[in-house]
Every structure is written in structure tokens, then in C-alpha cells.
mmCIF file of C-alpha atoms in Angstrom:
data_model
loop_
_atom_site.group_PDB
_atom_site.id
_atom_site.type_symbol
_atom_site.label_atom_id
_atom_site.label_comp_id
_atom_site.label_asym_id
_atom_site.label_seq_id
_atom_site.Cartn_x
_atom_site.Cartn_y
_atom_site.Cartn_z
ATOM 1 C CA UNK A 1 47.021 -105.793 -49.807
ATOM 2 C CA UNK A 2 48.609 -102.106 -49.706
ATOM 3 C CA UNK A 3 51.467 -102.905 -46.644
ATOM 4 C CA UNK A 4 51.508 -106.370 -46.858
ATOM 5 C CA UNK A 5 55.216 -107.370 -46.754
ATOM 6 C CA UNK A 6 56.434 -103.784 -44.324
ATOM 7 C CA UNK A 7 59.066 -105.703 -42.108
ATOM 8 C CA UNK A 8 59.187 -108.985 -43.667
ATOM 9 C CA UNK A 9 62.064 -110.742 -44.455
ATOM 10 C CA UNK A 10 62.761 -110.342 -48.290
ATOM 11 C CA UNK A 11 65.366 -112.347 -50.615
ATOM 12 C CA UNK A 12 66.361 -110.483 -53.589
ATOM 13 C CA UNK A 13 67.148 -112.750 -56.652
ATOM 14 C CA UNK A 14 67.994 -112.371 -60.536
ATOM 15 C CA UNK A 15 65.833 -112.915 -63.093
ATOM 16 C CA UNK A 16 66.545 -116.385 -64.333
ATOM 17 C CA UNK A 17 68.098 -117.581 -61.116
ATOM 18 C CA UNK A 18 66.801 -119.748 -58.390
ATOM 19 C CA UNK A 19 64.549 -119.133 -55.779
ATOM 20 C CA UNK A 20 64.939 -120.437 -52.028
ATOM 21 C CA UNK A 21 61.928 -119.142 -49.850
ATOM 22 C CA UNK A 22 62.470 -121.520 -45.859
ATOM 23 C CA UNK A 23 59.859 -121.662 -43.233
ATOM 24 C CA UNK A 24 60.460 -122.828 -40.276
ATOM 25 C CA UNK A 25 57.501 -124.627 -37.996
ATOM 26 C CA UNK A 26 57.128 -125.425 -34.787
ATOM 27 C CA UNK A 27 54.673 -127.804 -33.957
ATOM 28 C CA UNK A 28 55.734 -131.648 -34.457
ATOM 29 C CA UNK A 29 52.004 -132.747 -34.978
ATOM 30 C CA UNK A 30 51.668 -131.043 -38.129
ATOM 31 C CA UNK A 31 50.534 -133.184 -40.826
ATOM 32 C CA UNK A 32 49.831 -130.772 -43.430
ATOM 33 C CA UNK A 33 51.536 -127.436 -45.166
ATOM 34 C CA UNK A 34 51.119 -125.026 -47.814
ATOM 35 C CA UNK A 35 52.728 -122.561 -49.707
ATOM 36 C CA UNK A 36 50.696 -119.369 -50.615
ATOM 37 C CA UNK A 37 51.460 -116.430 -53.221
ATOM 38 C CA UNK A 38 49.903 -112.644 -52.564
ATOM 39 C CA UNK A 39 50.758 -110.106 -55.347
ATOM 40 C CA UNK A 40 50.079 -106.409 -54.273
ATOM 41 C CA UNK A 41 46.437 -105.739 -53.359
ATOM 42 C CA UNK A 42 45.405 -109.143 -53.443
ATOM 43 C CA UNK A 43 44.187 -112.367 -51.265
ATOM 44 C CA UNK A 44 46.499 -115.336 -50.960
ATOM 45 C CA UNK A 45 46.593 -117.959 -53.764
ATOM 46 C CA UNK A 46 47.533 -121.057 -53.626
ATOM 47 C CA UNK A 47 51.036 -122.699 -54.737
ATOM 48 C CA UNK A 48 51.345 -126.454 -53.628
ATOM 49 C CA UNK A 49 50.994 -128.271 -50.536
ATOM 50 C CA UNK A 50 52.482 -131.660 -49.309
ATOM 51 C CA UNK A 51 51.690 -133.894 -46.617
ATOM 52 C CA UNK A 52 53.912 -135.428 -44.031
ATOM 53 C CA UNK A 53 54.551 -138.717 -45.286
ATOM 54 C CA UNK A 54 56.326 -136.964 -47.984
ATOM 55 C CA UNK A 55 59.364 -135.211 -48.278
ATOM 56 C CA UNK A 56 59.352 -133.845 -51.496
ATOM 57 C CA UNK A 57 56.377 -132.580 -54.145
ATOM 58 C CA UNK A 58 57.055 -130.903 -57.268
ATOM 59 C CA UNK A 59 54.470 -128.533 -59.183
ATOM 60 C CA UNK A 60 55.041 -126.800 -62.481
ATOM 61 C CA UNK A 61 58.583 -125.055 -61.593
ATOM 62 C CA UNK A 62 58.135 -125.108 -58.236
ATOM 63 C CA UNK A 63 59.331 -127.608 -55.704
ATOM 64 C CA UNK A 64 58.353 -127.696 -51.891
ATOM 65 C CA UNK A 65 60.682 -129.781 -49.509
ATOM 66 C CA UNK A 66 59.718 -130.961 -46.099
ATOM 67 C CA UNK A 67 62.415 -131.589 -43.439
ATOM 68 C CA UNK A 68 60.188 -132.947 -40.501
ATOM 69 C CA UNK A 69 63.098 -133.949 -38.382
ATOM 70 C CA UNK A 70 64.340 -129.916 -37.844
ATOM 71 C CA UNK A 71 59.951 -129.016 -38.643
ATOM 72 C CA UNK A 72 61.288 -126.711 -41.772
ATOM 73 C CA UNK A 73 60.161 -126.798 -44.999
ATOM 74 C CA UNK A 74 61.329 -124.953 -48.036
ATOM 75 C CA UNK A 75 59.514 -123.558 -51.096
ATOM 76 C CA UNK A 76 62.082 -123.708 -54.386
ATOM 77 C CA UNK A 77 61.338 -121.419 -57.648
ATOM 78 C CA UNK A 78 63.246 -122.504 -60.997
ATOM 79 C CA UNK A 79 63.702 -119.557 -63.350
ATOM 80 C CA UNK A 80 62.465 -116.847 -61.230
ATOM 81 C CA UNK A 81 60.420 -114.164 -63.489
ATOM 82 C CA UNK A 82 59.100 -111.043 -62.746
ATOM 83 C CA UNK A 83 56.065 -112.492 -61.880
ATOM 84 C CA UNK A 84 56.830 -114.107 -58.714
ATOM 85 C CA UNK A 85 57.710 -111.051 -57.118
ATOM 86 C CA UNK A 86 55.131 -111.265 -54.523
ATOM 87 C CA UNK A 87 55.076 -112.258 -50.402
ATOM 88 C CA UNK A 88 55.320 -116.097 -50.096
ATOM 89 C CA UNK A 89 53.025 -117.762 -47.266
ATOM 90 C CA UNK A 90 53.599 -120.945 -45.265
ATOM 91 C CA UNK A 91 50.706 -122.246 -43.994
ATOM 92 C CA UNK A 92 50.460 -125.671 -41.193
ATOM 93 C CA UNK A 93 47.317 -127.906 -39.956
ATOM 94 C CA UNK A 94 47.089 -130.840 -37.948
ATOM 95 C CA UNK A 95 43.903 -132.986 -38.364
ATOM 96 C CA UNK A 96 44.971 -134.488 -35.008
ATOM 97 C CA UNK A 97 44.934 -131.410 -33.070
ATOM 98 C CA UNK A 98 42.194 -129.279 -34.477
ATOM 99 C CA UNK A 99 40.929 -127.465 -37.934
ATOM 100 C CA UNK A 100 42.814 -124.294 -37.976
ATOM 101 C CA UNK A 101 45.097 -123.531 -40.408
ATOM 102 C CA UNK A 102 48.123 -121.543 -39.283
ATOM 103 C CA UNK A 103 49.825 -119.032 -41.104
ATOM 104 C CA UNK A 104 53.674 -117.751 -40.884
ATOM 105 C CA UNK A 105 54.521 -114.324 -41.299
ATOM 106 C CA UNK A 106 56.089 -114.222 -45.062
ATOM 107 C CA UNK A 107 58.800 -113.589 -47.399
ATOM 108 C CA UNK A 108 58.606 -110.910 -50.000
ATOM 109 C CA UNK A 109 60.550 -112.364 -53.242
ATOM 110 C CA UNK A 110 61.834 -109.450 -54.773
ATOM 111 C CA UNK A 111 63.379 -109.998 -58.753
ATOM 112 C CA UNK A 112 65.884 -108.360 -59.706
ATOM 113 C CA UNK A 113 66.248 -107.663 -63.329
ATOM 114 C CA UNK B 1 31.835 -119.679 -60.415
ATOM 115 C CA UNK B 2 32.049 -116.625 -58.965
ATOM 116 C CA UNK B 3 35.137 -118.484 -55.970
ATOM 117 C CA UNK B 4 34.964 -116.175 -53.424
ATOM 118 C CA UNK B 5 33.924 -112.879 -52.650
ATOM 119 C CA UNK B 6 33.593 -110.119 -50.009
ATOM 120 C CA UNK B 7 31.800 -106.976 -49.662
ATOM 121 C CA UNK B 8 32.585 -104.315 -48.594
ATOM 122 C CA UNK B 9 36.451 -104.027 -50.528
ATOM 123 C CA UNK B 10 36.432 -100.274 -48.188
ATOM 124 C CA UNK B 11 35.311 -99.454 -44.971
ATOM 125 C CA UNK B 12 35.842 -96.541 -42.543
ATOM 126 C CA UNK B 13 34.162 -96.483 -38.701
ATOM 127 C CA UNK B 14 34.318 -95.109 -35.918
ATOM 128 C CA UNK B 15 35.595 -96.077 -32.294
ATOM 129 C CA UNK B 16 32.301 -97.945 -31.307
ATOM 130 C CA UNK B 17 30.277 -98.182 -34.519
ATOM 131 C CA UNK B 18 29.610 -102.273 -35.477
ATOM 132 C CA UNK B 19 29.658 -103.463 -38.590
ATOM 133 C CA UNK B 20 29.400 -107.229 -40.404
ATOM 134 C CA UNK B 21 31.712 -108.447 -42.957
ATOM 135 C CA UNK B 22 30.330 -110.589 -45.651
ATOM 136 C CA UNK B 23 31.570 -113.039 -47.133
ATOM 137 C CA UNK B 24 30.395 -115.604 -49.491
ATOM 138 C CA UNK B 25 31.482 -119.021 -51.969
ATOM 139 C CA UNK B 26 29.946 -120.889 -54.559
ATOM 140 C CA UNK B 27 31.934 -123.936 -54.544
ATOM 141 C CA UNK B 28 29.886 -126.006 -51.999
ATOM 142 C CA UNK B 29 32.596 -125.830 -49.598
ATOM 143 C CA UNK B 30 32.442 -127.253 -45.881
ATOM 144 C CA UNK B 31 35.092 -125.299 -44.577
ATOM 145 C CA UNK B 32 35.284 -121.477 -43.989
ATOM 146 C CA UNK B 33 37.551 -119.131 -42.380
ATOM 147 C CA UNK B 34 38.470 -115.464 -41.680
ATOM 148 C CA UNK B 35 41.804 -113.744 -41.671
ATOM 149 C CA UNK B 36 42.963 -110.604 -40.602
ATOM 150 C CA UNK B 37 46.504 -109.231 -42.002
ATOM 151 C CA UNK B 38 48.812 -106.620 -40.251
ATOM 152 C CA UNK B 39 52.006 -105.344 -41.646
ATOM 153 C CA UNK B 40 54.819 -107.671 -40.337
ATOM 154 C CA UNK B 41 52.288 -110.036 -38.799
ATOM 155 C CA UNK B 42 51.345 -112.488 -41.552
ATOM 156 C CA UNK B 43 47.827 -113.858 -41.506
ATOM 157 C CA UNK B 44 45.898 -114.520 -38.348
ATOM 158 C CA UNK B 45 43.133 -116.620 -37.856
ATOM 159 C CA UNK B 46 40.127 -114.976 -36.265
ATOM 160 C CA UNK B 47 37.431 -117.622 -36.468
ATOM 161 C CA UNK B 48 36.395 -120.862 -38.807
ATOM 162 C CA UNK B 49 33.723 -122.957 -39.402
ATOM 163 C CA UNK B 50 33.792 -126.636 -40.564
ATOM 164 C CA UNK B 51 30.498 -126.756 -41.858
ATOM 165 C CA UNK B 52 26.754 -125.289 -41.552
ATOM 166 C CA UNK B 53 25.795 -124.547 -37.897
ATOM 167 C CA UNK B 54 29.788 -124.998 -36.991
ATOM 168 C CA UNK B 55 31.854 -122.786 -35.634
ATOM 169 C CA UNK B 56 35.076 -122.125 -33.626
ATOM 170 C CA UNK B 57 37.881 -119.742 -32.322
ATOM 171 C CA UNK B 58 41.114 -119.538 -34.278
ATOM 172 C CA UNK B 59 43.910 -117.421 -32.998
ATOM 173 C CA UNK B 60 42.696 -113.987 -32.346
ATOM 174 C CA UNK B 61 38.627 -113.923 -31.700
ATOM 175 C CA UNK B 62 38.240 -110.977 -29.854
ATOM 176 C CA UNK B 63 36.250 -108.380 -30.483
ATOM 177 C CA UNK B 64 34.728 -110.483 -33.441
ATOM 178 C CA UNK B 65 31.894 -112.709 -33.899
ATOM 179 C CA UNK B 66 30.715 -115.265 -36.417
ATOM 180 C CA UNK B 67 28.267 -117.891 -37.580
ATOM 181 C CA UNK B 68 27.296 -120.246 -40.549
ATOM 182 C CA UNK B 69 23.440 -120.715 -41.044
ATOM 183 C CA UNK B 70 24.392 -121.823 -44.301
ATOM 184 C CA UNK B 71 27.026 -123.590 -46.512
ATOM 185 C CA UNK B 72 27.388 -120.503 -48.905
ATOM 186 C CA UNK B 73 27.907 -117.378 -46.243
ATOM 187 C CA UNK B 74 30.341 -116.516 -43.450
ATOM 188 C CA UNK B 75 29.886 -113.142 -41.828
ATOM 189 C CA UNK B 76 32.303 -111.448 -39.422
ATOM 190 C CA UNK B 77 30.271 -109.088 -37.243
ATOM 191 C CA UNK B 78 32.220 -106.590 -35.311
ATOM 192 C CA UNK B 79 30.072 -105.377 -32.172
ATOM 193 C CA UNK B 80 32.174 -102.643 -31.313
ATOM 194 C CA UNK B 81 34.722 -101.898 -33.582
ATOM 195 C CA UNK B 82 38.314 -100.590 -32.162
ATOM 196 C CA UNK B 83 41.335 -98.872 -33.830
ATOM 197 C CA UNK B 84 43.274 -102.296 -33.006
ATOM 198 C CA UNK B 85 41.070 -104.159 -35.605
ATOM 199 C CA UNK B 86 42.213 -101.688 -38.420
ATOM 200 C CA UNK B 87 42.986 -104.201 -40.503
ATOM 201 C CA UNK B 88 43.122 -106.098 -43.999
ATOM 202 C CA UNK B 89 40.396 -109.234 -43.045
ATOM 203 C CA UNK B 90 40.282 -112.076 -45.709
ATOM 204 C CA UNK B 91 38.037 -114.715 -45.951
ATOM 205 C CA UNK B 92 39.044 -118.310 -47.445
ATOM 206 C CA UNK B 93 37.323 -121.587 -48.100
ATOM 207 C CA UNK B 94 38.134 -125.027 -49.124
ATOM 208 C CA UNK B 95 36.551 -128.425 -49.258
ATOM 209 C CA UNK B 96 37.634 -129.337 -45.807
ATOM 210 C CA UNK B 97 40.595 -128.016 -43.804
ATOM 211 C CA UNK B 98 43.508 -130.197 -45.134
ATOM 212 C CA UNK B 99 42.571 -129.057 -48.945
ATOM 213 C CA UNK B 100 43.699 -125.616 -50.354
ATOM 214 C CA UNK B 101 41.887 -122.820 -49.723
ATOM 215 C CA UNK B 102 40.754 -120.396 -51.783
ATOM 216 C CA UNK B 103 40.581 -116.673 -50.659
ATOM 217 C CA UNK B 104 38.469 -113.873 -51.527
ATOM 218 C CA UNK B 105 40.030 -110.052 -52.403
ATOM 219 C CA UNK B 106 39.724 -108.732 -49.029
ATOM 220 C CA UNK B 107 38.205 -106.458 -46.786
ATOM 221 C CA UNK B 108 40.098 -102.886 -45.848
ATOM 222 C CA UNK B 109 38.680 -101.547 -42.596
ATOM 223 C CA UNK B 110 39.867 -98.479 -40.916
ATOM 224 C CA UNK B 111 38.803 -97.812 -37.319
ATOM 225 C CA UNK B 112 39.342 -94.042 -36.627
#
């Protein structure tokens, strides 16, 4: 929505270039994680997730890596276009622990033509 | 299938004045959940619900109130709405918790 991204950490990247978007986590009994995309004025949508017995997961130019040893995971963008400027989400749940679904605070990807 | 949607998209109160957020899905799903989203702040869970007649606190549940007589609708009532819950709430939904969720447009609510 309108606001959405006022004092988040943004990363600035050219058009074509590669996008690195880290989140950092802090509970170890975190099983599950997300990445979520919200454009201007709209709800969160969803990327790609992975699971903790993986370390790696690849979608359709975008690649999330999970580093459960330092709990950080990192959301990579191939050819970054104009539209994936928007505030990047990573989201945590533990089955063991309970149902919620945790959210970080965000990244705003800005492109830079 | 319509995903899912909330009404109102606009709201204005006053200090006091209660209100209930509706939300609704058409995908069958078990799990439901509301978000509210401050500048700097990220998303914040308020409450979920992990299927009909199911519900439970999330992060910030004050002030806020919910329930789940059926699968389809999710209301967030506000009993006495506060200029600290001006906010941007979203509501999401997903098969079951560790499945993507799907969220709805949101809900802008100014408490003057």
C-alpha cells in the first residue's frame, strides 16, 4: 500500500543486472520460509518458498538460498526488469512451534534504468 | 475464483467508534490470517485461524478480535478503535500454514 517501504532498507540495481535481496532469521526451529513481492498499493504475492531440508530452490529467474547454519536466507533475481521494483518480504513458520507465519520488515528493490 | 477479497478498501473512524473488517476466500482454504502493515514495520500478525471454529493470537492482538464460523469468512472486529491501529490490515489464506498464502488488496483504516 501507499507508505509501504518509508524506512526500509532499499538496494538499487541496473536494469539487466542481478538482484541480491538477504534476510536474516532468528529462530533455529524454523522449518519453513517464503519470499513475498508487494508492488505499490497492493497485498503481498507470492514468489517461492523452500523448506529446511533444502538449501537451494530455483523458480522461473529467481533463486532462493537457505543458509541454516548463520539462519539467513537470500532471495536472487536474474535480469532484473522494471517490474520487480517492488518491497521484497521474508516470511518464517515452524510447524513444531505453532501456526503463525512471521514476517520481516522488507527490502524495496529499486531498478535503475 | 474470486482468491481473496476485503471490504471495505477505505475507512475513516473515530477515537472509540468499532468497526469489523471482512474478509472472505473461495478456495476452500483451512487456514486464515490477518495482517496489519506500518511504514518501516513490515507485516504483523494480528490473529489466525487454522480452520472453522479455530482461532488464535499472532503477534499483536490487542485491541482486535476475531472468529471463523465458517471456512469462507474471517472478520476482524475492532471494539474500540484507536489512532494506534491506523493502519494498512491484510488478510491472507492458504491451504494450511506451511503452503503459500494468498492475500487479499487490503484494508486502509484511519483512526482520527
Amino acid at each position: 500500500g501507499e507508505n509501504v517501504g518509508l524506512h526500509l532498507p532499499t538496494l538499487s540495481v541496473q536494469e539487466g543486472d542481478n538482484s541480491i535481496i538477504n534476510c536474516a532469521y532468528s529462530n533455529s526451529a524454523s522449518d519453513y520460509f517464503i519470499w513475498y513481492k508487494q508492488e505499490s498499493g497492493k497485498g503481498p504475492q507470492f514468489i517461492i518458498d523452500i523448506r529446511s531440508n533444502m538449501d537451494k530452490r530455483q523458480g522461473q529467474r529467481v533463486t532462493v538460498l537457505l543458509n541454516k547454519t548463520v539462519k539467513h536466507l537470500s532471495l536472487q533475481i536474474a535480469a532484473t526488469q522494471p517490474g520487480d521494483s517492488a518491497v521484497y518480504f521474508c516470511a518464517e513458520n515452524s510447524e513444531a512451534r505453532d501456526d503463525k507465519i512471521i514476517f520481516g520488515k522488507g527490502t524495496r528493490l529499486h531498478i535503475l534504468p | 475464483n474470486a482468491g481473496v477479497t476485503q471490504t471495505p478498501k477505505f475507512q475513516v473512524l473515530k477515537t472509540g467508534q468499532s468497526m469489523t473488517l471482512q474478509c472472505a476466500q473461495d478456495m476452500n482454504h483451512e487456514y486464515m490470517s490477518w495482517y496489519r502493515q506500518d511504514p518501516g514495520m513490515g507485516l504483523r500478525l494480528i490473529h489466525y485461524s487454522v480452520g472453522a471454529g479455530i482461532t488464535d493470537q499472532g503477534e499483536v492482538p490487542n485491541g482486535y478480535n476475531v472468529s471463523r464460523s465458517t471456512t469462507e469468512d474471517f472478520p476482524l472486529r475492532l471494539l474500540s478503535a484507536a489512532p494506534s491501529q491506523t493502519s494498512v490490515y491484510f488478510c491472507a489464506s492458504s491451504y494450511r500454514p506451511g503452503l503459500e498464502q494468498y492475500f487479499g488488496p487490503g484494508t486502509r483504516l484511519t483512526v482520527t
